[in-house]
PDB file of C-alpha atoms in Angstrom:
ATOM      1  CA  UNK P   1     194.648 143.566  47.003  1.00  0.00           C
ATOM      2  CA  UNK P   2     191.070 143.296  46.001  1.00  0.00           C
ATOM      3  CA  UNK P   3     189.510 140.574  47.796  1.00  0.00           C
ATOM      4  CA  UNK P   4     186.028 139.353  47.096  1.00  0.00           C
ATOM      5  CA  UNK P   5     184.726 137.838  50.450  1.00  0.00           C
ATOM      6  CA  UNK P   6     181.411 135.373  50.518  1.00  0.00           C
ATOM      7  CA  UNK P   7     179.502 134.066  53.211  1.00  0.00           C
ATOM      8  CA  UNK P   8     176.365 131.980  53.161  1.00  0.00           C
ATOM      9  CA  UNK P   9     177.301 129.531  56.739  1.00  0.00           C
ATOM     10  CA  UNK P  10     174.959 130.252  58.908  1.00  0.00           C
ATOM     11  CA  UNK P  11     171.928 132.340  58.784  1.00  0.00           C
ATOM     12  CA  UNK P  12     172.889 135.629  56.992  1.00  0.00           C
ATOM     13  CA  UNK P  13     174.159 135.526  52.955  1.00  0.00           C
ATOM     14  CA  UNK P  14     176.761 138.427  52.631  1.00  0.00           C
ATOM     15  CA  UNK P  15     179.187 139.509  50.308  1.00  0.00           C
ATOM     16  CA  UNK P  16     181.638 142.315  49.980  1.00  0.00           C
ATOM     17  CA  UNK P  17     184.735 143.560  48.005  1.00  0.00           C
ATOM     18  CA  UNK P  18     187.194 144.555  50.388  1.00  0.00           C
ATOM     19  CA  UNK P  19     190.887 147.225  48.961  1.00  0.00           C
ATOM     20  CA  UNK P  20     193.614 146.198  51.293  1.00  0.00           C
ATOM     21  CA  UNK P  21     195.279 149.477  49.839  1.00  0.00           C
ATOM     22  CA  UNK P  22     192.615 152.247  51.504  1.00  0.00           C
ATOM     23  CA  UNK P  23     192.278 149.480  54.201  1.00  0.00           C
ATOM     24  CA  UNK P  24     188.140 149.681  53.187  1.00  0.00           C
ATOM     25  CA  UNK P  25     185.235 148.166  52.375  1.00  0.00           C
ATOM     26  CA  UNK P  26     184.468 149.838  49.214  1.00  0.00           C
ATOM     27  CA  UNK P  27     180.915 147.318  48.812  1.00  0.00           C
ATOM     28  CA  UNK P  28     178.688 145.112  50.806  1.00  0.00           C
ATOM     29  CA  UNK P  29     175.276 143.640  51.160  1.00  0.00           C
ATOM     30  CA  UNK P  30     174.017 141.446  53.826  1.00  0.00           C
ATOM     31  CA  UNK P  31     170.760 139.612  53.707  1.00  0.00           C
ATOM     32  CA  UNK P  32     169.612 138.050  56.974  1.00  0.00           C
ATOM     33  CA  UNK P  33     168.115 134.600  55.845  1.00  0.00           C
ATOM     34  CA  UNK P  34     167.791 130.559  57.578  1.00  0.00           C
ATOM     35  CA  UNK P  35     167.267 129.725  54.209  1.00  0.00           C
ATOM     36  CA  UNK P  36     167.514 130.399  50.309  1.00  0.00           C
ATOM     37  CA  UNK P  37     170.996 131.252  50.068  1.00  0.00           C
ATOM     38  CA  UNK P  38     170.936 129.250  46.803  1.00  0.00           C
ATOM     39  CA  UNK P  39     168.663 131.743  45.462  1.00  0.00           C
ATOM     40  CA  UNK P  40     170.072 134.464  46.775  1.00  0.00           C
ATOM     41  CA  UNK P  41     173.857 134.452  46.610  1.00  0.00           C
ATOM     42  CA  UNK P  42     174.791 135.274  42.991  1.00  0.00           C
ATOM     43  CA  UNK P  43     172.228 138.422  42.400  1.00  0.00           C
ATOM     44  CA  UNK P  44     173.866 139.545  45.702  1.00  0.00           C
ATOM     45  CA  UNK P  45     177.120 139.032  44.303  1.00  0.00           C
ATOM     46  CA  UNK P  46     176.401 140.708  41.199  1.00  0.00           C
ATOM     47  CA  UNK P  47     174.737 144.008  43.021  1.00  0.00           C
ATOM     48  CA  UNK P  48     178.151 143.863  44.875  1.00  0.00           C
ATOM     49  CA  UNK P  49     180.607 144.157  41.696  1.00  0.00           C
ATOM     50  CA  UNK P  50     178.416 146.702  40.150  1.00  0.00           C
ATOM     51  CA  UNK P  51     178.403 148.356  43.243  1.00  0.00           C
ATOM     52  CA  UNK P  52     181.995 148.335  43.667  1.00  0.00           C
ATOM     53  CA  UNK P  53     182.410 149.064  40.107  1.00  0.00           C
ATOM     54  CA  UNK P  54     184.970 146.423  39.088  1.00  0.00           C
ATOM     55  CA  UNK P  55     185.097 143.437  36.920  1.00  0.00           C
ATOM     56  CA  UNK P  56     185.408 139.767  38.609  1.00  0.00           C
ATOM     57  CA  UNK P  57     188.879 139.718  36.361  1.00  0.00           C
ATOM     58  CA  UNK P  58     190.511 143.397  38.801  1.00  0.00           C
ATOM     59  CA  UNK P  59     190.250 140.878  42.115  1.00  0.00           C
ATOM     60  CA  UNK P  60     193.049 139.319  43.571  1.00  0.00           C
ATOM     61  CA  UNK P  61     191.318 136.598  45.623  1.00  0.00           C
ATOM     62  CA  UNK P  62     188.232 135.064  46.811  1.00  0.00           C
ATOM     63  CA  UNK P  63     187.615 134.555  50.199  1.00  0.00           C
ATOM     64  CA  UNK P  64     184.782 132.011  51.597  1.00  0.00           C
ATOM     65  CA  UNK P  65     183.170 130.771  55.085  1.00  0.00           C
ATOM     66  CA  UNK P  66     183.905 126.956  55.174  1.00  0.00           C
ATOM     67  CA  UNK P  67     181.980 126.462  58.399  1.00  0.00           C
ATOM     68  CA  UNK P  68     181.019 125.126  60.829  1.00  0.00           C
ATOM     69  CA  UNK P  69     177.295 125.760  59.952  1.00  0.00           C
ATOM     70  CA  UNK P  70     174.896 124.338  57.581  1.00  0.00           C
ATOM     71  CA  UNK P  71     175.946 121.716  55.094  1.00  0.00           C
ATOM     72  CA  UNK P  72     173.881 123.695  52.373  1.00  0.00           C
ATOM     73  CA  UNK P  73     174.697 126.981  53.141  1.00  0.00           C
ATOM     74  CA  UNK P  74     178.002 126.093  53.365  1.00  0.00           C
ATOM     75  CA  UNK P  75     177.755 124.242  49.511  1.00  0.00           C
ATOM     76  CA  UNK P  76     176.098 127.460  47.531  1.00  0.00           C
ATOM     77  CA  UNK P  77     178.734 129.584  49.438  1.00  0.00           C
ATOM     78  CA  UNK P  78     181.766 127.441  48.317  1.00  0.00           C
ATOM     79  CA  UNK P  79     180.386 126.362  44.726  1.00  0.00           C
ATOM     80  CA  UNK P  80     180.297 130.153  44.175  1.00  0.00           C
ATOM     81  CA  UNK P  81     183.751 131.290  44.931  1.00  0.00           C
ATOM     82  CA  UNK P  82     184.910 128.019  43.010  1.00  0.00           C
ATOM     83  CA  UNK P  83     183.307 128.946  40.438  1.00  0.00           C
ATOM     84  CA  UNK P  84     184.264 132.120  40.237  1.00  0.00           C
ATOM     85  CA  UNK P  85     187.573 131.797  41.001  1.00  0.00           C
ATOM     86  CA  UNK P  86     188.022 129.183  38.697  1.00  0.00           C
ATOM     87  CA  UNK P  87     185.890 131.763  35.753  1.00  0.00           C
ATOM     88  CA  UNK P  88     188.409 134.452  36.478  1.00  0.00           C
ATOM     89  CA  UNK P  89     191.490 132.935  36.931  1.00  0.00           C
ATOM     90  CA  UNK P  90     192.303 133.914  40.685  1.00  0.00           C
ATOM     91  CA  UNK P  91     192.763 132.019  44.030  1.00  0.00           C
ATOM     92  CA  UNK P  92     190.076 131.144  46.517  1.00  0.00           C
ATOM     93  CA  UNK P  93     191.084 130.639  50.268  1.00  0.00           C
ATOM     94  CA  UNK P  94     188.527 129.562  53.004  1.00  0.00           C
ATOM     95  CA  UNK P  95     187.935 131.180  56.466  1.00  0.00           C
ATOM     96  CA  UNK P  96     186.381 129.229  59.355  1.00  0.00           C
ATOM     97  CA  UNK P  97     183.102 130.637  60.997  1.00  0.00           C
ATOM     98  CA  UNK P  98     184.854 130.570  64.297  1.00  0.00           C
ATOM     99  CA  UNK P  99     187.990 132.893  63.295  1.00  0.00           C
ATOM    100  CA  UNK P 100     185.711 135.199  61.786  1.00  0.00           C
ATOM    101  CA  UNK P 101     183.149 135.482  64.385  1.00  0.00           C
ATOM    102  CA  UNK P 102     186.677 135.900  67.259  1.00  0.00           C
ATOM    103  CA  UNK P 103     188.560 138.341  64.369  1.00  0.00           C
ATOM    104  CA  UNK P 104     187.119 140.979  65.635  1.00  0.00           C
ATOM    105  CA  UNK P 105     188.072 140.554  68.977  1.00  0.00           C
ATOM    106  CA  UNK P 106     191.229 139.648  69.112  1.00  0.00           C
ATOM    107  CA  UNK P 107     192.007 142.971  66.331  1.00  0.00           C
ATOM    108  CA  UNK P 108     191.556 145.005  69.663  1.00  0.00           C
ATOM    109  CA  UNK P 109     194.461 142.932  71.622  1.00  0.00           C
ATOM    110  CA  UNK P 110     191.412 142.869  74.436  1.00  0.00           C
ATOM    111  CA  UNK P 111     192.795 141.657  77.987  1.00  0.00           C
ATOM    112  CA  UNK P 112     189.390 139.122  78.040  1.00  0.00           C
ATOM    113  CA  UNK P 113     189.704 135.731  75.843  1.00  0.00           C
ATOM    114  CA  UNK P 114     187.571 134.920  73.491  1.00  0.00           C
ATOM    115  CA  UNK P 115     184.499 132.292  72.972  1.00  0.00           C
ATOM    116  CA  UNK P 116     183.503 131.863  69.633  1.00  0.00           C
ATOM    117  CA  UNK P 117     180.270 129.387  69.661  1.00  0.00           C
ATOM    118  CA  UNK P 118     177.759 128.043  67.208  1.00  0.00           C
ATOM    119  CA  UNK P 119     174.809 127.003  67.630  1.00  0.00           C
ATOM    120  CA  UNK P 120     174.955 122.756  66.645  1.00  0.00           C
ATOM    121  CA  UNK P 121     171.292 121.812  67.629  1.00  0.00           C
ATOM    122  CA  UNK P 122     170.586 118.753  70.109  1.00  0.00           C
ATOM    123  CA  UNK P 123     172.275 120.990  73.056  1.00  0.00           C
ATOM    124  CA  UNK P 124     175.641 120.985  71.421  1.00  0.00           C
ATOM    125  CA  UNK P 125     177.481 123.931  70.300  1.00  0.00           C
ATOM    126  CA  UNK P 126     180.713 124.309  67.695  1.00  0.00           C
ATOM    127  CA  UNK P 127     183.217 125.896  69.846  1.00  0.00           C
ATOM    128  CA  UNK P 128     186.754 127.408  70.397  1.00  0.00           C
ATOM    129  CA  UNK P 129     188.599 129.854  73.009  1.00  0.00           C
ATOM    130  CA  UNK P 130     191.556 131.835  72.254  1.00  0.00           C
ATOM    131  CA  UNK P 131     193.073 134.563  74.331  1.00  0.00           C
ATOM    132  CA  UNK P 132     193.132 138.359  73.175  1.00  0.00           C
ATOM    133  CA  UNK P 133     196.195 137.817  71.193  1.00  0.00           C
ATOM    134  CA  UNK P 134     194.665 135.275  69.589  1.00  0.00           C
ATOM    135  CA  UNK P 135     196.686 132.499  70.169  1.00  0.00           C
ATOM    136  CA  UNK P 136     194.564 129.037  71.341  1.00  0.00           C
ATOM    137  CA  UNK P 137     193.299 127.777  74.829  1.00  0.00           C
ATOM    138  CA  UNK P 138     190.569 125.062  73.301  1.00  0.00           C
ATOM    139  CA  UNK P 139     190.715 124.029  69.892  1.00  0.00           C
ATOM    140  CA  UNK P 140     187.356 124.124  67.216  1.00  0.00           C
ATOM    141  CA  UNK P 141     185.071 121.480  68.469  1.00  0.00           C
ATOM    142  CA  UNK P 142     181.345 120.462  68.664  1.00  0.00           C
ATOM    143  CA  UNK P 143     180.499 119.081  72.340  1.00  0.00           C
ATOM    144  CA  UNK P 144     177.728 119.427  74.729  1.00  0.00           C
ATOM    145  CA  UNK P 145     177.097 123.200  75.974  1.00  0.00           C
ATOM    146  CA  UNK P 146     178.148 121.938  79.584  1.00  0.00           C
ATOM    147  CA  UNK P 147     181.353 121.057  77.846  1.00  0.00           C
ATOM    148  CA  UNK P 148     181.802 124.850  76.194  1.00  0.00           C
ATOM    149  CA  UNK P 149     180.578 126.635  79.801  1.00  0.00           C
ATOM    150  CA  UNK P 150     183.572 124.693  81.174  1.00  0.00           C
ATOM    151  CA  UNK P 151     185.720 127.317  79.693  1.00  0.00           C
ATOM    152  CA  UNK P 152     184.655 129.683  82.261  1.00  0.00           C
ATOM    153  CA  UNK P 153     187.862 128.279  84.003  1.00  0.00           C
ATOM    154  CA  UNK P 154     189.653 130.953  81.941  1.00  0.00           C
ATOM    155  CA  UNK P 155     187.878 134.092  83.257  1.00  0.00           C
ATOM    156  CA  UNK P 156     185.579 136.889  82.428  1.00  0.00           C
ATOM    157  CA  UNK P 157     185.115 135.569  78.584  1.00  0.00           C
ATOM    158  CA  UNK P 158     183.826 137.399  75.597  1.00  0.00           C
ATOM    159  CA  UNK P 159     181.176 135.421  73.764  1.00  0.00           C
ATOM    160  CA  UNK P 160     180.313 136.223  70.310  1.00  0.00           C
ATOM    161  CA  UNK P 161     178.527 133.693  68.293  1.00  0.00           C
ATOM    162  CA  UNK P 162     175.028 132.862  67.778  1.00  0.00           C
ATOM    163  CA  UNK P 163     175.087 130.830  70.512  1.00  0.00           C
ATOM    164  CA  UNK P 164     176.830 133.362  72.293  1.00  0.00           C
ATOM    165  CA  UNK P 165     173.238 133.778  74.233  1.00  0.00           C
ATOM    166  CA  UNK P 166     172.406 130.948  74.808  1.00  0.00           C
ATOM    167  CA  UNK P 167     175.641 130.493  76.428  1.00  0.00           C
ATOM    168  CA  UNK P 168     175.385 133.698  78.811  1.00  0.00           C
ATOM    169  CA  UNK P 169     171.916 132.468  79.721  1.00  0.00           C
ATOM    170  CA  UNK P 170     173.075 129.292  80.803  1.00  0.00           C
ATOM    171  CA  UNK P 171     176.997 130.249  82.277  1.00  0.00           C
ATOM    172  CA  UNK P 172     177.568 129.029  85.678  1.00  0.00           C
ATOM    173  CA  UNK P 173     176.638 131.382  88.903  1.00  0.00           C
ATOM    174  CA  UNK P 174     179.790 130.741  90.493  1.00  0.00           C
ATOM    175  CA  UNK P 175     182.097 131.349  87.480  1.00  0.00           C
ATOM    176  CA  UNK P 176     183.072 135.149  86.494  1.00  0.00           C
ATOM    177  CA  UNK P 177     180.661 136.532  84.474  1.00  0.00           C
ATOM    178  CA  UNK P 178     181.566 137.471  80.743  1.00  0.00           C
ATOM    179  CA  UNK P 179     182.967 140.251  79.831  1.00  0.00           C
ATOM    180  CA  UNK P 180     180.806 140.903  76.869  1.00  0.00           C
ATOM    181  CA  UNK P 181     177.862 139.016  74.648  1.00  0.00           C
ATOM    182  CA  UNK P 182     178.050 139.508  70.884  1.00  0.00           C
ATOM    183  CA  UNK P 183     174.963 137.298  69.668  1.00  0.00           C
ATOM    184  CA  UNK P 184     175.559 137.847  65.918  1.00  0.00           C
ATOM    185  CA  UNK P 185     173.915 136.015  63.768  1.00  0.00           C
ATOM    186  CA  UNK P 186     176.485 135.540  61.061  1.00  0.00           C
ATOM    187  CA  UNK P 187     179.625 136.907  61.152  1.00  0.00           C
ATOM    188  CA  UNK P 188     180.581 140.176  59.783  1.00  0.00           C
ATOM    189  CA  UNK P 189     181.584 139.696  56.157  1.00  0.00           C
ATOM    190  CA  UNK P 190     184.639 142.931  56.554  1.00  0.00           C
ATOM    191  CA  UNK P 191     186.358 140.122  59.027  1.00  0.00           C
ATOM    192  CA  UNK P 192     185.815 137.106  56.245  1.00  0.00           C
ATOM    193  CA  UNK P 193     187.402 139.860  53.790  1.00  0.00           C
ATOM    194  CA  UNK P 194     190.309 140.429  55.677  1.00  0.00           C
ATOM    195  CA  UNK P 195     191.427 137.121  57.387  1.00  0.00           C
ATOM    196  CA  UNK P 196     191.130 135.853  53.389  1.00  0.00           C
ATOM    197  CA  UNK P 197     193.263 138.766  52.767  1.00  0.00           C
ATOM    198  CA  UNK P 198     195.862 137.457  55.720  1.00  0.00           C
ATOM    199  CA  UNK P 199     195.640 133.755  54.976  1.00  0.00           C
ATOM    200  CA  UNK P 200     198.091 131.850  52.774  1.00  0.00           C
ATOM    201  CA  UNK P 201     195.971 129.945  49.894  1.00  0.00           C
ATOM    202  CA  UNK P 202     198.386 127.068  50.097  1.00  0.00           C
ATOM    203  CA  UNK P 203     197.288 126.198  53.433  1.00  0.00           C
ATOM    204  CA  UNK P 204     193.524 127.781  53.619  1.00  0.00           C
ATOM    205  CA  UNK P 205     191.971 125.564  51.503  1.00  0.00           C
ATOM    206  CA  UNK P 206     188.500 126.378  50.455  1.00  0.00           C
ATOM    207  CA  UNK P 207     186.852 123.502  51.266  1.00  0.00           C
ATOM    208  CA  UNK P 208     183.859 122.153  53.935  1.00  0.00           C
ATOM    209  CA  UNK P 209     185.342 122.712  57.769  1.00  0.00           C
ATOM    210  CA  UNK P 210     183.503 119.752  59.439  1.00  0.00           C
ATOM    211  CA  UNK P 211     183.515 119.170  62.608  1.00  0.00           C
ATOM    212  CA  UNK P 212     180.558 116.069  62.543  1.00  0.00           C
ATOM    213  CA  UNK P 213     178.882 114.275  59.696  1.00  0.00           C
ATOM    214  CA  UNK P 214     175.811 115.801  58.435  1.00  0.00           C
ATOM    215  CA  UNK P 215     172.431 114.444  60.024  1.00  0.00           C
ATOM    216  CA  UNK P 216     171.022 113.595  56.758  1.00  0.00           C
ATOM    217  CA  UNK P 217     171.760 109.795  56.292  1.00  0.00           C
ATOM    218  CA  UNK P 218     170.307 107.193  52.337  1.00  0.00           C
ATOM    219  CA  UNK P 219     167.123 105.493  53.664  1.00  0.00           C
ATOM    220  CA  UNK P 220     168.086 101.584  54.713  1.00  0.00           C
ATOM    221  CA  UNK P 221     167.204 100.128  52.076  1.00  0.00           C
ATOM    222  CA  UNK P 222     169.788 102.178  50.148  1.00  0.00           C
ATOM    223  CA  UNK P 223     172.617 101.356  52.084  1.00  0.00           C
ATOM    224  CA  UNK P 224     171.365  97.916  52.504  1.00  0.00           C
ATOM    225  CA  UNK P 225     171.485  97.719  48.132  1.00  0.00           C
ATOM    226  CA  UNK P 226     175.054  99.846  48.591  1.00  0.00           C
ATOM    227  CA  UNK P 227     176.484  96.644  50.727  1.00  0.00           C
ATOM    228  CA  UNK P 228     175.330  93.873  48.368  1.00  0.00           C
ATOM    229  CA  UNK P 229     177.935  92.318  45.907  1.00  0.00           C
ATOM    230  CA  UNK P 230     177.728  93.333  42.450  1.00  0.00           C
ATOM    231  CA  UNK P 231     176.605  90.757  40.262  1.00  0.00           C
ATOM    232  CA  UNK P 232     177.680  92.059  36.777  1.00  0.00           C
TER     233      UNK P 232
END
């Protein structure tokens, strides 16, 4: 397969074009960015297909990051691989932040489980542990990072995230140090392009993976107009 992976969650925007059949990468480009993904994402995309030489109509699928991360990011990300899914005929399946960022990982069958965390603002992180196989010991969450350094309780861990420092910083003395510290900004797009190769688009929808409402709330007078009766 020919999968065209896109990520624009968190603060990188990234695409690639990834041949299941020589198991490669055959294009990529990763911008490190907080902000202008909008701006960004479809000249990427473009410089992408040229450089892997292939029309939008030769892919097989569309793989996207559906968060957690930023509500916008996460918008120009998924209105893009809608869009050109939808353009070229082909299927779009979404991949979750946190299973690309632990991907990695667990490819190796390590011995150490895994910590994938996100940085959530307000001393919260997005969160999940799995074990080296993969399988899960705390589901995705957002909770205080007390909550997440409770997970020490399973061992030597191996953070990877972009909280993944501010984690180590703060993990308790008396708990076993982890194993490892991945701070990665974004995750790396070659895992978003092959968990959407591995993922079943029936059941990976490509659509927002929220785990809280977004901050941004209409002023009060707004919902105060939204509550009143219509009168026509």
């Amino acid at each position: 397969m020919l999968i065209l992976a896109i990520d624009t969650a968190l603060d990188a925007c990234a695409a690639g074009v990834l041949d299941t059949r020589t198991s490669m990468l055959i294009a990529r480009e990763t911008l490190s960015m907080k902000r202008g993904h909008a701006e960004a994402l479809m000249p990427l995309i473009a410089r992408v297909m040229n450089q892997a030489a292939i029309g939008f109509a030769a892919l097989d699928r569309i793989a996207v990051t559906t968060g957690p991360g930023s509500f916008t990011g996460l918008r120009v990300g998924l209105s893009a691989a809608r869009g050109i899914a939808l353009a070229a005929g082909k299927p779009v399946v979404g991949v979750t932040t946190l299973t690309a960022y632990a991907a990695p990982v667990v490819s190796t069958n390590s011995e150490p489980a895994v910590l994938a965390a996100i940085d959530a603002r307000h001393d919260q992180v997005y969160f999940q542990v799995v074990r080296g196989d993969g399988g899960s010991l705390v589901s995705p969450r957002i909770a205080p990072i007390d909550e997440a350094l409770g997970a020490s309780r399973f061992g030597a861990l191996h953070l990877v995230g972009n909280a993944a420092g501010m984690l180590a910083d703060r993990w308790r003395a008396d708990a076993p140090p982890p194993s490892q510290v991945d701070a990665m900004p974004a995750p790396d797009i070659t895992w978003v392009a092959w968990l959407g190769a591995a993922v079943n688009p029936e059941t990976a929808a490509a659509r927002p993976y929220y785990l809280r409402a977004p901050d941004a709330k209409p002023p009060k007078d707004m919902r105060a107009k939204a509550a009143q009766p219509s009168t026509w």
